Coordinates of C-alpha atoms in Angstrom, one line a residue:
R1 CA 0.0 0.0 -0.1
A2 CA 2.9 2.2 0.8
T3 CA 4.3 1.6 -2.7
N4 CA 1.0 2.2 -4.2
D5 CA 0.7 5.4 -2.4
A6 CA 3.8 6.6 -4.0
M7 CA 2.3 6.3 -7.6
P8 CA 0.4 9.7 -7.8
P9 CA 3.7 11.6 -8.6
R10 CA 4.0 9.7 -11.9
S11 CA 0.4 10.2 -12.6
T12 CA 0.9 14.0 -12.0
A13 CA 3.8 14.0 -14.3
R14 CA 1.7 12.5 -17.1
D15 CA -1.2 15.0 -16.4
A16 CA 1.4 17.9 -16.8
S17 CA 2.3 16.5 -20.3
R18 CA -1.3 16.4 -21.4
P19 CA -1.6 20.1 -22.1
R20 CA 1.4 20.0 -24.4
A21 CA -0.1 17.0 -26.3
R22 CA -3.5 18.9 -26.6
A23 CA -1.5 21.9 -28.0
R24 CA 0.1 19.8 -30.6
E25 CA -3.1 18.2 -31.5
S26 CA -4.8 21.7 -31.8
R27 CA -1.9 22.9 -34.0
S28 CA -2.3 19.8 -36.2
R29 CA -6.0 20.3 -36.6
S30 CA -5.6 24.1 -37.5
R31 CA -3.0 23.0 -40.2
S32 CA -5.4 20.5 -41.5
R33 CA -8.2 23.1 -41.7
S34 CA -5.9 25.5 -43.5
R35 CA -4.9 23.0 -46.1
R36 CA -8.7 22.2 -46.6
R37 CA -9.5 25.9 -47.1
A38 CA -6.6 26.2 -49.5
R39 CA -7.9 23.4 -51.5
T40 CA -11.5 24.7 -51.3
T41 CA -10.3 28.2 -52.5
K42 CA -8.4 26.7 -55.3
A43 CA -11.4 24.6 -56.5
G44 CA -13.5 27.8 -55.9
D45 CA -11.7 29.6 -58.8
E46 CA -14.2 27.9 -61.1
P47 CA -17.1 30.1 -62.2
T48 CA -19.7 28.4 -60.0
T49 CA -22.6 30.7 -59.6
K50 CA -23.4 30.0 -55.9
R51 CA -19.8 30.4 -54.7
S52 CA -19.1 33.5 -56.7
T53 CA -22.3 35.1 -55.4
T54 CA -21.1 34.4 -51.7
T55 CA -17.6 35.6 -52.4
R56 CA -19.0 38.8 -54.1
A57 CA -21.2 39.6 -51.1
T58 CA -18.4 39.0 -48.5
T59 CA -16.1 41.4 -50.4
A60 CA -18.7 43.9 -50.9
D61 CA -19.6 43.9 -47.2
A62 CA -16.0 44.5 -46.2
R63 CA -15.9 47.9 -48.2
A64 CA -18.2 50.5 -46.8
F65 CA -18.0 53.4 -49.2
A66 CA -21.1 55.8 -49.4
F67 CA -24.8 56.0 -48.5
G68 CA -24.4 52.9 -46.4
L69 CA -23.4 50.9 -49.6
P70 CA -20.1 49.0 -50.2
Y71 CA -17.9 50.5 -53.0
D72 CA -18.7 47.6 -55.6
D73 CA -22.5 48.1 -54.8
F74 CA -22.3 51.8 -55.0
R75 CA -20.4 51.7 -58.3
A76 CA -23.1 49.1 -59.6
V77 CA -26.0 51.4 -58.5
C78 CA -24.4 54.3 -60.5
L79 CA -24.2 52.2 -63.6
L80 CA -27.7 50.9 -63.3
L81 CA -29.0 54.4 -62.8
L82 CA -27.3 55.5 -66.0
L83 CA -28.5 52.6 -68.1
Y84 CA -32.1 52.7 -66.8
T85 CA -32.2 56.5 -67.4
L86 CA -31.3 56.2 -71.0
Q87 CA -34.1 53.5 -71.3
G88 CA -36.4 56.2 -70.2
V89 CA -35.2 58.6 -72.9
P90 CA -37.0 57.1 -75.9
M91 CA -40.1 56.7 -73.7
G92 CA -40.2 60.3 -73.0
L93 CA -39.6 61.2 -76.6
S94 CA -42.5 59.0 -77.8
S95 CA -44.8 60.7 -75.4
S96 CA -43.5 64.1 -76.7
V97 CA -44.1 63.1 -80.2
G98 CA -47.7 61.9 -79.1
F99 CA -48.4 65.4 -77.8
I100 CA -47.2 67.1 -81.0
L101 CA -49.4 64.6 -83.0
Q102 CA -52.4 65.7 -80.9
E103 CA -51.7 69.3 -81.6
R104 CA -51.6 68.6 -85.2
G105 CA -55.0 67.1 -85.2
A106 CA -54.4 63.3 -85.0
S107 CA -57.2 61.2 -84.1
Y108 CA -57.5 58.7 -81.2
G109 CA -57.1 56.0 -83.9
D110 CA -53.7 57.5 -84.9
Q111 CA -52.7 57.7 -81.4
G112 CA -53.7 54.0 -81.0
V113 CA -51.5 53.1 -84.0
F114 CA -48.6 55.1 -82.5
S115 CA -49.0 53.3 -79.2
L116 CA -48.2 50.0 -80.9
A117 CA -44.5 51.2 -81.0
S118 CA -43.9 50.3 -77.5
W119 CA -45.0 46.8 -77.8
P120 CA -41.5 45.3 -78.1
F121 CA -41.2 45.6 -74.2
S122 CA -44.2 43.3 -74.0
L123 CA -42.7 40.9 -76.5
K124 CA -39.1 40.7 -75.5
V125 CA -39.5 37.3 -73.9
L126 CA -39.6 35.9 -77.4
W127 CA -35.7 36.6 -77.8
A128 CA -34.7 36.9 -74.1
P129 CA -33.0 33.4 -74.2
V130 CA -30.9 34.4 -77.2
V131 CA -29.6 37.4 -75.3
D132 CA -28.7 35.3 -72.3
A133 CA -27.1 32.5 -74.3
V134 CA -25.2 34.3 -77.2
Y135 CA -22.3 36.4 -76.1
V136 CA -18.5 36.8 -76.4
K137 CA -16.8 35.4 -73.4
S138 CA -13.8 37.6 -73.6
F139 CA -16.1 40.6 -73.9
G140 CA -18.6 39.8 -71.2
Q141 CA -22.1 38.3 -71.1
R142 CA -23.9 41.6 -70.7
R143 CA -21.5 44.0 -72.3
T144 CA -21.7 42.0 -75.5
W145 CA -25.2 43.3 -76.0
V146 CA -25.4 46.5 -74.0
M147 CA -22.6 48.4 -75.7
P148 CA -23.5 47.8 -79.4
L149 CA -27.2 48.4 -78.6
Q150 CA -26.5 51.7 -77.0
A151 CA -24.5 52.8 -80.0
I152 CA -27.3 51.7 -82.5
V153 CA -30.0 53.5 -80.5
G154 CA -27.7 56.6 -80.8
C155 CA -27.5 56.3 -84.6
T156 CA -31.2 55.8 -85.0
L157 CA -31.9 58.8 -83.0
L158 CA -29.6 60.9 -85.2
F159 CA -31.4 59.5 -88.3
L160 CA -34.8 60.4 -86.8
A161 CA -33.7 63.9 -86.0
N162 CA -32.7 64.5 -89.6
A163 CA -36.0 63.0 -90.9
L164 CA -38.4 64.6 -88.4
G165 CA -39.4 67.6 -90.5
E166 CA -40.8 65.2 -93.2
L167 CA -42.5 62.9 -90.6
I168 CA -44.3 65.6 -88.7
S169 CA -45.6 68.7 -90.4
A170 CA -48.6 70.9 -90.5
D171 CA -49.9 69.4 -93.7
G172 CA -50.1 66.0 -92.1
S173 CA -48.0 63.5 -90.3
D174 CA -46.7 60.1 -91.4
V175 CA -47.9 58.3 -88.4
K176 CA -47.1 54.7 -89.8
T177 CA -43.3 55.7 -90.4
L178 CA -43.1 57.3 -87.1
T179 CA -44.6 54.1 -85.5
W180 CA -42.1 51.8 -87.2
T181 CA -39.2 54.1 -86.2
F182 CA -40.1 54.2 -82.6
F183 CA -40.9 50.5 -82.8
W184 CA -37.3 49.8 -83.8
L185 CA -36.1 52.1 -81.0
Y186 CA -38.2 50.2 -78.4
L187 CA -36.9 46.9 -79.9
L188 CA -33.4 47.8 -79.2
L189 CA -34.1 49.1 -75.8
A190 CA -36.1 46.0 -74.9
S191 CA -33.0 43.9 -75.8
Q192 CA -30.9 46.2 -73.8
D193 CA -33.3 45.9 -70.9
I194 CA -33.0 42.1 -71.0
A195 CA -29.1 42.3 -70.5
V196 CA -29.4 45.1 -67.9
D197 CA -31.9 43.2 -65.8
G198 CA -29.7 40.1 -65.9
W199 CA -26.6 42.2 -65.1
A200 CA -28.4 43.8 -62.1
L201 CA -29.0 40.4 -60.4
T202 CA -25.3 39.7 -60.4
M203 CA -23.5 43.0 -60.1
L204 CA -25.2 43.9 -56.6
S205 CA -24.6 41.8 -53.6
E206 CA -27.3 39.5 -52.3
K207 CA -27.9 42.0 -49.5
N208 CA -28.6 44.8 -51.8
V209 CA -30.1 43.2 -54.9
G210 CA -33.4 44.8 -54.1
L211 CA -32.0 48.1 -55.0
A212 CA -32.2 47.1 -58.7
S213 CA -35.9 47.9 -58.7
T214 CA -35.2 51.3 -57.1
C215 CA -32.7 52.1 -59.8
N216 CA -35.1 51.0 -62.4
A217 CA -37.9 53.2 -61.1
I218 CA -35.7 56.2 -60.5
G219 CA -33.7 55.8 -63.8
Q220 CA -36.7 55.4 -66.1
M221 CA -38.5 58.2 -64.4
V222 CA -35.7 60.6 -64.8
G223 CA -35.1 59.7 -68.4
F224 CA -38.9 60.0 -69.1
F225 CA -39.2 63.3 -67.3
V226 CA -36.2 64.9 -69.0
C227 CA -37.4 63.9 -72.5
F228 CA -41.1 64.6 -71.9
T229 CA -41.6 67.4 -69.5
G230 CA -38.2 68.8 -70.0
F231 CA -38.7 69.0 -73.7
L232 CA -42.3 70.5 -73.5
V233 CA -40.7 73.3 -71.3
L234 CA -37.8 73.7 -73.6
N235 CA -40.1 73.7 -76.7
S236 CA -42.1 76.6 -75.2
Y237 CA -38.9 78.4 -75.5
G238 CA -38.2 77.6 -79.1
V239 CA -36.2 74.4 -78.7
D240 CA -36.7 72.3 -81.7
L241 CA -37.6 68.5 -81.3
G242 CA -35.0 67.5 -83.9
A243 CA -32.2 69.2 -82.2
F244 CA -33.4 67.6 -78.9
I245 CA -33.3 64.2 -80.2
S246 CA -29.8 64.8 -81.8
F247 CA -28.5 65.7 -78.5
W248 CA -29.7 62.5 -77.0
G249 CA -28.4 60.5 -80.0
Y250 CA -24.9 61.6 -79.1
V251 CA -25.4 60.8 -75.5
F252 CA -26.3 57.2 -76.3
I253 CA -23.1 56.9 -78.5
A254 CA -21.0 58.3 -75.6
S255 CA -22.7 56.0 -73.2
S256 CA -21.6 52.9 -75.2
V257 CA -17.9 54.0 -74.7
F258 CA -18.6 54.1 -70.9
V259 CA -20.0 50.7 -70.9
Y260 CA -17.1 49.4 -72.8
A261 CA -14.7 50.8 -70.1
T262 CA -16.8 49.0 -67.4
K263 CA -15.7 45.4 -66.4
E264 CA -18.3 42.8 -65.5
V265 CA -17.8 41.6 -62.0
R266 CA -19.0 38.1 -62.8
C267 CA -19.2 35.9 -65.8
E268 CA -21.9 33.2 -65.9
T269 CA -21.5 29.7 -67.4
Q270 CA -22.4 29.8 -71.1
M271 CA -25.3 27.7 -72.3
S272 CA -26.7 26.8 -75.7
V273 CA -29.7 28.8 -77.2
K274 CA -31.8 25.5 -77.1
K275 CA -31.3 25.1 -73.3
A276 CA -32.0 28.8 -72.7
Y277 CA -35.3 28.5 -74.5
A278 CA -36.1 25.2 -72.6
Q279 CA -35.5 27.1 -69.4
A280 CA -37.8 29.9 -70.4
F281 CA -40.6 27.6 -71.3
S282 CA -40.0 25.7 -67.9
I283 CA -40.3 29.0 -66.1
L284 CA -43.5 29.9 -67.9
R285 CA -45.0 26.6 -67.0
L286 CA -44.4 27.1 -63.3
P287 CA -47.8 27.3 -61.4
A288 CA -46.5 30.3 -59.3
V289 CA -45.5 32.2 -62.5
L290 CA -49.0 31.4 -64.1
K291 CA -50.8 32.7 -61.2
L292 CA -48.6 35.9 -61.2
S293 CA -49.3 36.3 -64.9
A294 CA -53.0 36.2 -64.4
V295 CA -52.6 39.1 -61.9
L296 CA -50.3 41.1 -64.1
L297 CA -52.3 40.8 -67.4
T298 CA -55.6 42.2 -65.8
R299 CA -54.3 44.7 -63.3
F300 CA -54.7 47.8 -65.6
V301 CA -58.4 47.1 -66.3
A302 CA -59.5 49.8 -63.7
F303 CA -56.8 52.4 -64.5
S304 CA -56.3 52.3 -68.2
A305 CA -58.9 54.9 -69.3
S306 CA -57.6 57.4 -66.7
E307 CA -54.0 57.0 -67.4
T308 CA -54.3 56.8 -71.2
L309 CA -56.9 59.6 -71.9
T310 CA -56.9 62.2 -69.2
T311 CA -53.9 64.1 -70.5
L312 CA -55.1 64.0 -74.0
K313 CA -58.6 65.2 -72.9
L314 CA -57.0 68.1 -71.1
L315 CA -55.2 69.1 -74.2
E316 CA -58.4 68.9 -76.2
K317 CA -60.1 71.1 -73.6
G318 CA -57.5 73.8 -74.3
V319 CA -55.2 73.4 -71.3
P320 CA -51.7 74.2 -72.7
K321 CA -49.1 71.5 -72.8
T322 CA -46.7 73.9 -71.1
H323 CA -48.9 74.0 -68.1
I324 CA -49.2 70.2 -67.9
A325 CA -45.4 70.1 -68.4
T326 CA -45.0 72.6 -65.4
M327 CA -47.1 70.4 -63.3
S328 CA -45.0 67.5 -64.2
A329 CA -41.9 69.3 -63.3
L330 CA -43.2 70.3 -59.9
M331 CA -43.9 66.7 -59.2
T332 CA -40.4 65.5 -60.0
P333 CA -39.1 65.7 -56.4
L334 CA -42.0 63.5 -55.2
N335 CA -41.6 61.0 -58.0
L336 CA -37.9 60.8 -57.2
A337 CA -38.4 60.4 -53.5
M338 CA -41.2 57.8 -53.7
P339 CA -38.8 54.8 -54.3
M340 CA -37.0 55.8 -51.0
L341 CA -40.1 56.6 -49.2
T342 CA -41.8 53.3 -50.0
R343 CA -38.7 51.3 -49.5
K344 CA -39.6 50.3 -45.9
W345 CA -42.7 48.4 -47.4
T346 CA -41.5 47.3 -50.9
A347 CA -38.0 46.1 -49.6
G348 CA -39.6 43.7 -47.1
A349 CA -40.6 40.1 -47.3
R350 CA -44.0 40.8 -48.6
P351 CA -43.8 43.8 -51.1
L352 CA -47.2 42.8 -52.6
D353 CA -49.0 43.9 -49.3
T354 CA -48.6 47.5 -50.6
I355 CA -50.8 46.5 -53.6
T356 CA -53.7 45.0 -51.6
K357 CA -53.8 48.0 -49.1
T358 CA -53.9 50.8 -51.6
W359 CA -55.4 49.3 -54.9
V360 CA -58.9 50.5 -54.4
W361 CA -57.7 54.0 -53.4
R362 CA -55.9 54.3 -56.7
G363 CA -59.2 53.6 -58.3
V364 CA -60.8 56.4 -56.3
A365 CA -57.9 58.7 -57.4
C366 CA -58.8 57.7 -61.1
A367 CA -62.4 58.8 -60.6
F368 CA -61.3 62.4 -59.7
A369 CA -59.8 62.6 -63.2
A370 CA -63.4 62.9 -64.6
L371 CA -63.9 66.0 -62.3
L372 CA -60.5 67.3 -63.5
V373 CA -61.6 67.2 -67.2
F374 CA -65.2 68.3 -66.5
Y375 CA -63.9 71.6 -64.8
A376 CA -61.1 72.2 -67.1
P377 CA -61.1 75.9 -68.0
D378 CA -61.1 77.0 -71.6
V379 CA -57.8 78.9 -71.9
T380 CA -57.3 78.8 -75.7
S381 CA -57.6 82.6 -76.0
S382 CA -56.1 83.9 -72.8
G383 CA -53.5 81.4 -72.2
T384 CA -53.9 81.7 -68.4
I385 CA -55.3 79.1 -65.9
P386 CA -56.9 79.8 -62.5
Y387 CA -54.8 79.1 -59.4
G388 CA -57.5 77.0 -57.9
Y389 CA -57.6 74.7 -60.9
Y390 CA -53.9 74.6 -60.9
A391 CA -53.9 73.5 -57.3
F392 CA -56.5 70.8 -58.1
L393 CA -54.5 69.5 -61.0
F394 CA -51.2 69.5 -59.0
A395 CA -52.9 67.6 -56.1
W396 CA -54.5 65.0 -58.4
L397 CA -51.3 64.3 -60.3
S398 CA -49.4 64.1 -57.0
V399 CA -51.7 61.7 -55.4
Y400 CA -52.2 59.5 -58.5
S401 CA -48.4 59.4 -59.2
A402 CA -47.8 58.4 -55.7
F403 CA -50.0 55.3 -55.9
S404 CA -48.8 54.4 -59.4
N405 CA -45.0 54.6 -58.4
A406 CA -45.7 52.6 -55.1
H407 CA -47.4 49.9 -57.1
F408 CA -44.7 49.8 -59.8
I409 CA -41.9 49.6 -57.3
S410 CA -43.8 46.9 -55.2
F411 CA -44.1 44.6 -58.4
M412 CA -40.5 45.2 -59.3
A413 CA -39.3 44.4 -55.9
F414 CA -41.3 41.2 -55.9
Y415 CA -39.7 40.2 -59.2
N416 CA -36.2 40.7 -57.9
R417 CA -37.1 38.7 -54.8
V418 CA -38.4 35.7 -56.7
S419 CA -36.3 35.6 -59.7
D420 CA -33.6 32.8 -60.0
A421 CA -30.3 34.6 -60.6
D422 CA -28.9 31.3 -62.1
M423 CA -31.1 31.8 -65.2
G424 CA -29.6 35.3 -65.9
G425 CA -32.0 37.9 -67.4
T426 CA -34.5 35.4 -68.7
Y427 CA -36.5 35.1 -65.5
M428 CA -36.8 38.9 -64.9
T429 CA -37.5 39.5 -68.6
I430 CA -40.4 37.0 -68.5
L431 CA -41.9 38.6 -65.6
N432 CA -41.4 42.2 -66.9
T433 CA -42.7 41.3 -70.3
V434 CA -46.0 39.9 -68.7
S435 CA -46.3 43.1 -66.7
N436 CA -45.7 45.4 -69.7
L437 CA -48.1 43.3 -71.9
G438 CA -50.7 43.8 -69.2
A439 CA -50.4 47.7 -69.5
K440 CA -50.0 47.8 -73.2
W441 CA -52.8 45.7 -74.4
M442 CA -55.2 47.8 -72.2
E443 CA -53.8 51.0 -73.5
S444 CA -54.3 50.0 -77.2
V445 CA -57.7 48.6 -76.6
T446 CA -58.7 51.8 -74.6
L447 CA -57.7 54.1 -77.4
F448 CA -59.2 52.1 -80.3
T449 CA -62.6 51.5 -78.3
I450 CA -62.9 55.2 -77.4
D451 CA -62.3 56.2 -81.0
R452 CA -65.0 53.8 -82.2
V453 CA -67.6 55.0 -79.7
N454 CA -66.8 58.7 -79.6
T455 CA -68.6 61.2 -81.7
N456 CA -66.6 64.0 -83.6
V457 CA -68.4 67.4 -83.1
C458 CA -67.6 71.0 -84.1
V459 CA -67.1 73.3 -81.2
A460 CA -67.3 77.2 -81.4
K461 CA -64.0 78.8 -80.8
G462 CA -63.5 80.1 -77.3
T463 CA -66.5 78.1 -76.1
R464 CA -67.7 74.6 -75.7
E465 CA -70.9 75.1 -77.6
I466 CA -71.4 72.3 -80.2
I467 CA -72.3 74.0 -83.5
G468 CA -72.0 71.0 -85.9
S469 CA -70.5 67.7 -86.8
C470 CA -66.9 66.6 -87.7
A471 CA -67.9 63.0 -88.7
T472 CA -66.5 63.2 -92.2
D473 CA -63.5 65.0 -93.9
A474 CA -65.9 67.4 -95.7
L475 CA -67.6 68.3 -92.3
K476 CA -64.3 68.9 -90.7
A477 CA -63.3 71.3 -93.5
A478 CA -66.5 73.2 -93.1
C479 CA -66.3 73.5 -89.3
K480 CA -66.1 77.2 -88.2
G481 CA -64.7 76.4 -84.9
K482 CA -62.6 73.3 -83.9
C483 CA -63.2 69.6 -84.1
A484 CA -63.4 67.6 -80.7
T485 CA -64.7 64.5 -79.3
T486 CA -67.6 63.9 -77.0
D487 CA -66.7 63.2 -73.3
T488 CA -69.6 60.8 -72.2
P489 CA -67.7 57.5 -72.7
Y490 CA -64.8 58.8 -71.0
Y491 CA -66.7 60.0 -68.0
I492 CA -68.5 56.6 -67.6
V493 CA -65.5 54.5 -67.7
V494 CA -63.3 56.6 -65.4
M495 CA -66.2 57.1 -62.9
L496 CA -66.5 53.2 -62.7
S497 CA -62.7 52.9 -61.9
P498 CA -63.2 52.4 -58.0
V499 CA -65.8 49.7 -58.7
I500 CA -63.7 47.9 -61.1
A501 CA -60.6 48.2 -58.9
Y502 CA -62.6 46.7 -56.0
A503 CA -64.0 43.9 -58.1
W504 CA -60.5 43.1 -59.4
L505 CA -59.0 43.0 -55.8
R506 CA -61.8 40.7 -54.6
L507 CA -61.1 38.2 -57.4
T508 CA -57.4 38.2 -57.1
R509 CA -56.8 38.7 -53.2
K510 CA -56.3 35.1 -52.5
T511 CA -53.9 34.7 -55.5
I512 CA -51.9 37.6 -54.3
D513 CA -51.7 36.3 -50.6
W514 CA -50.6 33.0 -52.0
L515 CA -47.9 34.6 -54.1
S516 CA -46.6 36.6 -51.1
Q517 CA -46.4 33.4 -48.9
A518 CA -45.0 30.9 -51.6
Q519 CA -41.6 29.5 -50.8
K520 CA -38.7 30.0 -53.2
S521 CA -38.9 26.5 -54.3
H522 CA -42.2 27.4 -56.0
W523 CA -40.3 29.8 -58.3
R524 CA -37.4 27.4 -59.2
V525 CA -37.2 25.2 -62.1
K526 CA -36.5 21.5 -61.2
Q527 CA -33.3 20.5 -62.8
A528 CA -33.4 17.0 -64.5

């Protein structure tokens, strides 16, 4: 027992050696982890979508730069704002041309024909897989398309500026040629939009990818404002439309050089055109996408008449286009602020909740457009407008624009949230195409329908007294005043807007709630 009692000192010696052994084992495990990380990093150099996205986000988060954004994200936002602003330029130009056509006596049927020019944005899904699949690897998947398209748009605008005097004149306008020219411009921009939407999903970190919808809204709004409202104001001071279009032609050409100097932060694995189209058809067949498409294709039923006809009716009543342009200019700060003001709701997990809570109120705002047209003062002789009507017009435009922008941003934020970045721009293009189609088919139908049901009458100058008919060319020539259309069909449709909006929401509410709650797996194509 005495001998056994003497054993603890040796046990104590072994215990003393254990920390050194554990330290050696810890260093060995650390070296093993380092070797594994090195092997993983080496293998991770391959262009795998998931890993590159994670690396991109980690790197971006480490670089705080401006406005709470990392440097790479800040640079990406600036580029997206530029490209989306240029997308809004031809949209604003086409609206300016529509105003000029209205002043030159174009009918609603002519306006309906000209409205077809913007249809490429509703049909771009037909060639979106080609834009995703065909590119030069050394040049970049998105730059391959964006840079040449910018240059071609610039050259087309320069051609249009030189031919504008023959296309629009006091003796008559060549509406068909104008329509085909702007159709070509919209075709080019729709292709550019496919590439930019796909680029936006990869150039921004996962944390800030929702900013793509904000850039889209602000950029297109600025481009539209400058080339519509801005031109109308400048035109009142004698600026010619041809010179204005020429300026933007040179801007587009210069922007193509800027895109060339910009490097893509990520290059996706190239796929065949056949596989790209197979993916597109798979996306279209997803039950979630079909349900969303049903919502998007019918969403403008309640608002189309107010949005399409109100401004044209005000012009017809004699409200000067410069006054409408002034109102739009005053609204610009609100329009630019709306994406940031609504970010709290649109950037959350359920951006479509904004739609369900405010949809009927947008219909109510539409109904007030009828009062706006009914009480429009006749200012053809004096060129002045009462301050009270000015305030009413500004209030209506502000309220309706707030609803419209909030809904647009909500839908765009939802598209960015559910789109699969692995499929490039095809997914976003499909959703945007369906959305644009829902707006455009209602716009064209509204214009053609109103043109059919309206009655052309002769109104005495300086009054609204009907003194004859303008149903035929002979009667138009014999009219002692000015030819106008009756307002009854417009008033009926616009006053029914709240009822139609409420009915639409009741029919689609369950579908919208399901879309908001659907898991990401419902929006993903199962790989074979």
